[in-house]
Short mmCIF file of C-alpha atoms in Angstrom, two decimals:
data_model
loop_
_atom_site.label_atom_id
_atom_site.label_comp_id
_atom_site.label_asym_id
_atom_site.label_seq_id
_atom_site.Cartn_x
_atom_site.Cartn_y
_atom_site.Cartn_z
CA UNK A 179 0.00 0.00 0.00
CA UNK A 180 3.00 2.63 0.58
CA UNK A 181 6.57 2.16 -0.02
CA UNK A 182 8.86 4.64 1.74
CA UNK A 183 11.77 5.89 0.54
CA UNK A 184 14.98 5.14 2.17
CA UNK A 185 16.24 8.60 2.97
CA UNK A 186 13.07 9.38 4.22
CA UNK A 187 13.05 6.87 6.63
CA UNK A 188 16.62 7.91 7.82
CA UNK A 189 15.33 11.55 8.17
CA UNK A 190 12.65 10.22 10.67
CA UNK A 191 9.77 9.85 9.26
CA UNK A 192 7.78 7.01 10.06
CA UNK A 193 4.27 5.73 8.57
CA UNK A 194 0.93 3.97 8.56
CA UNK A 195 -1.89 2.98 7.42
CA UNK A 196 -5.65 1.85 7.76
CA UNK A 197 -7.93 0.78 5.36
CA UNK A 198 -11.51 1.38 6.61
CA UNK A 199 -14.18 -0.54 5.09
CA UNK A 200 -18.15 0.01 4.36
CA UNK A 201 -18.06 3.44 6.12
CA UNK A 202 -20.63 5.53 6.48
CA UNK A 203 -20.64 9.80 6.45
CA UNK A 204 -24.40 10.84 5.40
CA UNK A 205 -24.27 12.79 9.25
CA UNK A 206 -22.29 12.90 11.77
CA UNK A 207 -23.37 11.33 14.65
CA UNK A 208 -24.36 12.95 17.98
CA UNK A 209 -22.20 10.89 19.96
CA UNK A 210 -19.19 11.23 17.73
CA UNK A 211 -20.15 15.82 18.01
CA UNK A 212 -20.43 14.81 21.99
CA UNK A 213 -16.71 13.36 22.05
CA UNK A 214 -15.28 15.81 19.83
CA UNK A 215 -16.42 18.74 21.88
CA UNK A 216 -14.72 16.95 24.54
CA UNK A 217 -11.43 16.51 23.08
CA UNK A 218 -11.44 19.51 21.76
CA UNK A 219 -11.86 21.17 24.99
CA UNK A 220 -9.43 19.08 26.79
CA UNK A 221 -6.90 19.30 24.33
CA UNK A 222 -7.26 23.54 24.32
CA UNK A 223 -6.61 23.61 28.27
CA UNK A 224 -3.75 21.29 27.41
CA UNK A 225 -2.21 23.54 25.27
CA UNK A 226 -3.50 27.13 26.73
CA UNK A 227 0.07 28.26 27.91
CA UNK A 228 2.14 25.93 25.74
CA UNK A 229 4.50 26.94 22.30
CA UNK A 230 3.53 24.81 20.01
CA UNK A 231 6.00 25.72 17.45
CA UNK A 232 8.64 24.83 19.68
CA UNK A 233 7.11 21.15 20.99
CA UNK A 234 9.77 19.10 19.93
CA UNK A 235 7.43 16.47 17.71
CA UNK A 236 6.26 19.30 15.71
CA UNK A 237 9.33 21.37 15.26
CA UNK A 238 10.54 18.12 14.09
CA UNK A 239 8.04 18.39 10.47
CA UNK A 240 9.89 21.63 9.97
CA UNK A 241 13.40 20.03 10.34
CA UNK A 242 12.41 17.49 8.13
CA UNK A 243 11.32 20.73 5.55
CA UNK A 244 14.49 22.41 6.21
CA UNK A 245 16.11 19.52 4.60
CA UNK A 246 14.08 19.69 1.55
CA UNK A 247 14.45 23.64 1.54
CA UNK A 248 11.04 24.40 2.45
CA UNK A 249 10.17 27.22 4.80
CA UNK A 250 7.43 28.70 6.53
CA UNK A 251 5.04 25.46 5.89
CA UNK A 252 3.14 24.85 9.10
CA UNK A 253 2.34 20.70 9.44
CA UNK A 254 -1.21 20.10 9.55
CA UNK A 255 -1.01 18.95 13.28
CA UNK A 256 0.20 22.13 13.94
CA UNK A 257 -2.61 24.23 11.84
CA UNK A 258 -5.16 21.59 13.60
CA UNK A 259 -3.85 22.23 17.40
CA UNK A 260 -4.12 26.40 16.68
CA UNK A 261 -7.71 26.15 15.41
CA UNK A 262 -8.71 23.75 18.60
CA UNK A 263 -6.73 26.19 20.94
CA UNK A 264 -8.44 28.93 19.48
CA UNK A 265 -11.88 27.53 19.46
CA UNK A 266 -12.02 24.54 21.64
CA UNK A 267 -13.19 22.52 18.79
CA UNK A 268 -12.25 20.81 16.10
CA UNK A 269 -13.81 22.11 12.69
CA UNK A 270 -16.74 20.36 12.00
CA UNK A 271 -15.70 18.76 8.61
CA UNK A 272 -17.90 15.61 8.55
CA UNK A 273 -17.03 12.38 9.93
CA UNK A 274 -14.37 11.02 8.55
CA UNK A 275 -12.17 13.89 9.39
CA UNK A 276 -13.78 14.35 13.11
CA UNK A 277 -12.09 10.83 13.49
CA UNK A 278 -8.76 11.33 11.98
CA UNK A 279 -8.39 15.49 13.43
CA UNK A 280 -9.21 13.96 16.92
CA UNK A 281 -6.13 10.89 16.98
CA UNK A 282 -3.83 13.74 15.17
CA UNK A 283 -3.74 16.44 17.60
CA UNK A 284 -3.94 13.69 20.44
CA UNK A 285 -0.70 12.46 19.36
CA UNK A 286 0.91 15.18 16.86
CA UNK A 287 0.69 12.63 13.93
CA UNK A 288 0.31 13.88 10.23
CA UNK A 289 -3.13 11.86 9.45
CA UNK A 290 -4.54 12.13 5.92
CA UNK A 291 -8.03 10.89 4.39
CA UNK A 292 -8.28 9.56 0.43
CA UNK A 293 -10.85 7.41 -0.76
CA UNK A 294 -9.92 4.08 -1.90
CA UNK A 295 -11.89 4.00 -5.11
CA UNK A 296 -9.87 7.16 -6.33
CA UNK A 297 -6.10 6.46 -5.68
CA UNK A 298 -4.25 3.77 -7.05
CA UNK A 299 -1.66 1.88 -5.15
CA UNK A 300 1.45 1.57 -4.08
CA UNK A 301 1.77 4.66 -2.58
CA UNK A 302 4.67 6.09 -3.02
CA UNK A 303 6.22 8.67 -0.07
CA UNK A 304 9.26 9.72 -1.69
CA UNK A 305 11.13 12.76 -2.98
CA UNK A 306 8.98 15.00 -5.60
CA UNK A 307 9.95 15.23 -9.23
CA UNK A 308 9.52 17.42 -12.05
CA UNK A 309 7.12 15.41 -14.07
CA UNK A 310 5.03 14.94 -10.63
CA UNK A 311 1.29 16.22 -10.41
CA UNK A 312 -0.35 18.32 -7.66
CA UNK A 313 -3.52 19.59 -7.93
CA UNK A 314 -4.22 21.28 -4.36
CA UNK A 315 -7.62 20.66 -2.44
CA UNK A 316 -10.11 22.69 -3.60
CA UNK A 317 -8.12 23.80 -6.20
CA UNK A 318 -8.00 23.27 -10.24
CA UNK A 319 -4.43 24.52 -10.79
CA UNK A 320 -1.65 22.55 -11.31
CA UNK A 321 1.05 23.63 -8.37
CA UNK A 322 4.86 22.65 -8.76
CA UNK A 323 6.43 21.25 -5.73
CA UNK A 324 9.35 19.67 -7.37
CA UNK A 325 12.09 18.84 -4.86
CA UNK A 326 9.89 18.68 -2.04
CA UNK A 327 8.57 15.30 -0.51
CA UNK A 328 5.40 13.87 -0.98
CA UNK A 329 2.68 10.58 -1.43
CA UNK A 330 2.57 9.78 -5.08
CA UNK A 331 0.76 7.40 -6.79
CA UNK A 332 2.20 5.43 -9.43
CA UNK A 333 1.10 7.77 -12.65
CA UNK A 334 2.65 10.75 -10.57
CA UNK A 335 -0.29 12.11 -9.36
CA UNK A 336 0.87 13.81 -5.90
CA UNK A 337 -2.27 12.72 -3.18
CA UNK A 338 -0.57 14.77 -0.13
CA UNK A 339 1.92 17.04 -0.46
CA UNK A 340 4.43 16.49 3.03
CA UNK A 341 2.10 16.60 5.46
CA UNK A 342 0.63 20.07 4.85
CA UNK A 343 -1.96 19.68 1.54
CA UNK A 344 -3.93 16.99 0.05
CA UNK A 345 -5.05 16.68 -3.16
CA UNK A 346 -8.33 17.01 -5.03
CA UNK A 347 -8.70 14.30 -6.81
CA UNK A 348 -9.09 11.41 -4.03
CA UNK A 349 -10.89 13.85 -1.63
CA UNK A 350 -13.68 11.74 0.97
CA UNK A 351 -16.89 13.03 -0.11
CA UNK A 352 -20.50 11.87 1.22
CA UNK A 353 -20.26 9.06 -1.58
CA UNK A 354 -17.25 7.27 -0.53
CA UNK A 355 -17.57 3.77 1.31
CA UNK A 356 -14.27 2.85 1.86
CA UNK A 357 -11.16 5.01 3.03
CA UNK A 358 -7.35 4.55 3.48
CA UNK A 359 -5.74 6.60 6.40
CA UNK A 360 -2.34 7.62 6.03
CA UNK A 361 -0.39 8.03 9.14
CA UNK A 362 2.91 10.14 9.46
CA UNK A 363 5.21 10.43 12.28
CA UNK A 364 8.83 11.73 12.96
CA UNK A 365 11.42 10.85 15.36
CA UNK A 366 10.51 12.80 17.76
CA UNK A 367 6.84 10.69 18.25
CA UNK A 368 7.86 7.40 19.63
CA UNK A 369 6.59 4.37 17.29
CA UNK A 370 4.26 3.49 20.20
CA UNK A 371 2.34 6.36 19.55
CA UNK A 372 1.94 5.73 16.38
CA UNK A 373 0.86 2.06 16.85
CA UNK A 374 -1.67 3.61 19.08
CA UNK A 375 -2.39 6.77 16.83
CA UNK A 376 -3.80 3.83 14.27
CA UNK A 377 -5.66 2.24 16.62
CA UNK A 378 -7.40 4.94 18.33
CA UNK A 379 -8.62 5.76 14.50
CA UNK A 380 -9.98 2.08 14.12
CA UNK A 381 -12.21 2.41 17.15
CA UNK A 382 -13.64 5.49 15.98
CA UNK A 383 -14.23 4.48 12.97
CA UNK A 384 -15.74 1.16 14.10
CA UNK A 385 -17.68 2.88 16.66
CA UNK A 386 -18.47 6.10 14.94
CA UNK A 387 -18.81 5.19 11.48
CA UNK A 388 -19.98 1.70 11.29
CA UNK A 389 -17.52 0.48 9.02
CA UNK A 390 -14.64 -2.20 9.56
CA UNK A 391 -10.55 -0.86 10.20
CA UNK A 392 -7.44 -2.61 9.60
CA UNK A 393 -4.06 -1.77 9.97
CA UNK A 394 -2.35 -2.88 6.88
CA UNK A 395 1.30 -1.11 6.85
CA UNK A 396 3.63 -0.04 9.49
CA UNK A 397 6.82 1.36 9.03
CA UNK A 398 9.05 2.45 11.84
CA UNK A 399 11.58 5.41 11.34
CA UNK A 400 15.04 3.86 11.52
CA UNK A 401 16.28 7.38 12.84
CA UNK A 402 14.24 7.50 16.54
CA UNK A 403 15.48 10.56 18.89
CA UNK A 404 13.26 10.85 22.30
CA UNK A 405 11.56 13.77 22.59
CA UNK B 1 7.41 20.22 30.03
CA UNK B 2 4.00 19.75 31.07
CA UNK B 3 3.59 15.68 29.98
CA UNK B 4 0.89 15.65 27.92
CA UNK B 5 -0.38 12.19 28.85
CA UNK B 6 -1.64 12.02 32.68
CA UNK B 7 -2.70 9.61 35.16
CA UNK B 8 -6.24 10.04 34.11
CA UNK B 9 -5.76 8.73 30.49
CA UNK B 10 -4.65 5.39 32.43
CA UNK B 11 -7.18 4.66 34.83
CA UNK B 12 -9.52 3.16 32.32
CA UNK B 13 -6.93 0.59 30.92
CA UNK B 14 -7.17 -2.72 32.21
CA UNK B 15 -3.36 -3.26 32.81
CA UNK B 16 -1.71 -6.13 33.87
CA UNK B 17 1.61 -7.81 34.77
CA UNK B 18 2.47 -10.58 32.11
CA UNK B 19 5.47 -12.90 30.87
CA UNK B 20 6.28 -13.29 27.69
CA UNK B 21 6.17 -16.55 26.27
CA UNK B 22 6.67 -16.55 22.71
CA UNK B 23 7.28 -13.99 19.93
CA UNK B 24 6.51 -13.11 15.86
CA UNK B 25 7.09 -10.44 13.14
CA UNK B 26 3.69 -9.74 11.46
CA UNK B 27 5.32 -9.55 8.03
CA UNK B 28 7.42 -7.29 5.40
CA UNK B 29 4.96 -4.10 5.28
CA UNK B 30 4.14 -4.64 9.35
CA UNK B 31 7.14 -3.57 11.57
CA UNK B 32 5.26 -5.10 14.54
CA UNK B 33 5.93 -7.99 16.60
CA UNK B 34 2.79 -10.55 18.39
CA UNK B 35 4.01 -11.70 21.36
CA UNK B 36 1.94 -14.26 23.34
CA UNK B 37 2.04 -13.24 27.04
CA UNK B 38 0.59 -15.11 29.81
CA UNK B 39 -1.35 -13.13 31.95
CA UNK B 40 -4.08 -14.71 34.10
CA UNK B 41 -4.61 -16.46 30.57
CA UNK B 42 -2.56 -15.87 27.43
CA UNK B 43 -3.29 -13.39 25.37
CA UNK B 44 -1.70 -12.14 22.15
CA UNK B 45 -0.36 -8.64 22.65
CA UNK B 46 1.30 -6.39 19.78
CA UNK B 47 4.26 -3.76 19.58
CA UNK B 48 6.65 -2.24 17.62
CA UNK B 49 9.06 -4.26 16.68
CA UNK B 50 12.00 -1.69 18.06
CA UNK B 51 10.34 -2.05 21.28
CA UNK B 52 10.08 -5.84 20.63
CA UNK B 53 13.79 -5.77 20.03
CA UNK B 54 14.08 -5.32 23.45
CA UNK B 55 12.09 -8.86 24.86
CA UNK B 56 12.79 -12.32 24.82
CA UNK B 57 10.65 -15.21 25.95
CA UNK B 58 10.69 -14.57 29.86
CA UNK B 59 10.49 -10.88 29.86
CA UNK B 60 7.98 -9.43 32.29
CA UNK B 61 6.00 -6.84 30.92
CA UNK B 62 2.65 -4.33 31.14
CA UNK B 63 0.10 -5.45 28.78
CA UNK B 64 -2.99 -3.04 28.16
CA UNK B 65 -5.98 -5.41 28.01
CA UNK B 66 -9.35 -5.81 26.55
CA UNK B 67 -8.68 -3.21 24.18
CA UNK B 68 -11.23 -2.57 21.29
CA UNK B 69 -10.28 -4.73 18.38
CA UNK B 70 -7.75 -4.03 16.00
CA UNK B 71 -7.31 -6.21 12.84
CA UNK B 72 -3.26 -6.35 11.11
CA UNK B 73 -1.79 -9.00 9.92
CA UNK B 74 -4.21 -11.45 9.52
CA UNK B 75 -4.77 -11.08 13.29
CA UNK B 76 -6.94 -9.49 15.81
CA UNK B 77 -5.29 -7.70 18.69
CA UNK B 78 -7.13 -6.56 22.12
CA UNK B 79 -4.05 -6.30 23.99
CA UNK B 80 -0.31 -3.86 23.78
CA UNK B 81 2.80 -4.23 25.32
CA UNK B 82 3.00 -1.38 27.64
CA UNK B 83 6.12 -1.45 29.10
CA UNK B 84 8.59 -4.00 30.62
CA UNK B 85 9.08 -4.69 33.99
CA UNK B 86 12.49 -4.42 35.92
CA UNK B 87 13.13 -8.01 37.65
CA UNK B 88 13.26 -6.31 41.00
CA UNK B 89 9.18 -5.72 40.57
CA UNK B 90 7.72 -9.08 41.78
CA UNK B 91 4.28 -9.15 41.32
CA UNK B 92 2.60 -12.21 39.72
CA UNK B 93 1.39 -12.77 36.30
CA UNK B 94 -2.24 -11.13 36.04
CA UNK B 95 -1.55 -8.74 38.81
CA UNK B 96 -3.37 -5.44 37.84
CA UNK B 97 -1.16 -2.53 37.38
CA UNK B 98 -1.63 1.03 38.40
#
């Protein structure tokens, strides 16, 4: 389902991912709002007098950038955790996303949502070439990102650029049934959190969205640093 | 640093004191290890296989228990290696933790 490339691996980065099967998005459900609301709240107290620019875990996605000369790109985690500070929420953004926001900015992974029927596989995480495509969420342009990393699928269509930007093109919508979860971490998340990043995600979805989760890759960085 | 996991998260896991009987890598695109660890019964807990690295059969660990279900490898896991226990720490197999 993903390959990873080597240098990425000795940079940090490590990965997974869960296929979820026969889900279901039409609303989202009460209980799923209830639990939200909660973790949003918690996590905002959490993180009421606390940097998180300089958390060592997410400081880490910028190091990683730095080494691909990229500046001033904020990780999603990091975007996520402002708007929930901010707030006290999570944005509501349907289902699928409630589940996946709530496990990233519980454990500072990169989390990303495609659906299955629109990507074709192997994934490829890897180092971004000219020839690439990236068509931006919400977007219809073509954007370059040549020399930068990201998850390609085999034609060179870019589904997630690093883990700031998905694509348009394999975007969840209310139609989708089945969904594939990509996980990122660095090497400053220990790979138990990451095992239990991917498992907090299957219970939600099992309990939340009625559908059936398995965790079908799992690749530890070879590069760990605590925190 | 403030830790950002506390005591609370905890108190809801079922955790117990185990021994490790027997270990396995789940496969090429898994880097996760099941290892069979007798608590008051055996059950099959997984971990990273770093942190796997670590045990051989006769370790005493922490095993979360009764965990919701998660499917990898052609297996279903209700149960994680926690943590491993120093020798010193002798409480018996199935011994709640914490």
């Amino acid at each position: 389902m993903l390959n990873v490339s080597p240098d990425l691996l000795h940079l940090g980065l490590s990965t997974a991912v869960v296929v979820a099967r026969g889900c279901s998005h039409a609303a989202t459900p009460p209980a799923l709002v209830d639990y939200r609301r909660k973790a949003g709240k918690q996590l905002a107290s959490h993180w009421k007098n606390l940097s998180l620019s300089s958390h060592p875990a997410l400081h880490e996605y910028e190091r990683v950038h730095q080494a691909f000369s990229v500046e001033k790109e904020i990780s999603a985690p990091q975007k996520l955790l402002q708007y929930v500070r901010r707030h006290e929420d999570f944005p509501a953004a349907g289902p699928v996303v409630d589940c996946y926001n709530i496990v990233s900015a519980k454990t500072l992974l990169s989390i990303g949502a495609h659906d299955l029927a629109k990507i074709k596989t192997p994934i490829a995480l890897r180092p971004v070439t000219e020839s690439d495509l990236f068509v931006p969420l919400a977007s219809k342009e073509l954007q370059s990102c040549a020399g930068e990393y990201a998850y390609v699928d085999p034609d060179g269509r870019i589904i997630c650029r690093m883990e700031v930007l998905q694509a348009d093109f394999t975007k969840v919508d209310a139609n989708s049934q089945d969904v594939i979860f990509f996980f990122q971490g660095n090497r400053r998340i220990p790979t138990s959190e990451l095992l239990l990043g991917a498992w907090l995600l299957v219970e939600l979805v099992e309990r939340f969205l009625g559908g059936t989760a398995e965790l079908v890759s799992f690749q530890e960085t070879v590069n760990w640093t605590p925190a | 640093m403030k830790s950002f996991i506390d005591i609370a998260d905890f108190q809801h896991l079922d955790l117990r004191a185990g021994t490790v009987m027997e270990m396995r890598h789940l496969g090429s695109s898994l880097d996760l290890v099941a290892a069979e660890v007798q608590v008051d019964e055996r059950v099959v807990a997984v971990l990273p296989a770093s942190a796997a690295a670590e045990l051989s059969p006769g370790a005493r660990v922490v095993v979360a228990t009764a965990l919701h279900r998660l499917a990898a490898g052609g297996s279903i896991f209700t149960a994680f290696v926690v943590a491993t226990l120093a020798p010193a720490i002798g409480v018996a197999d199935g011994s709640r933790v914490l």
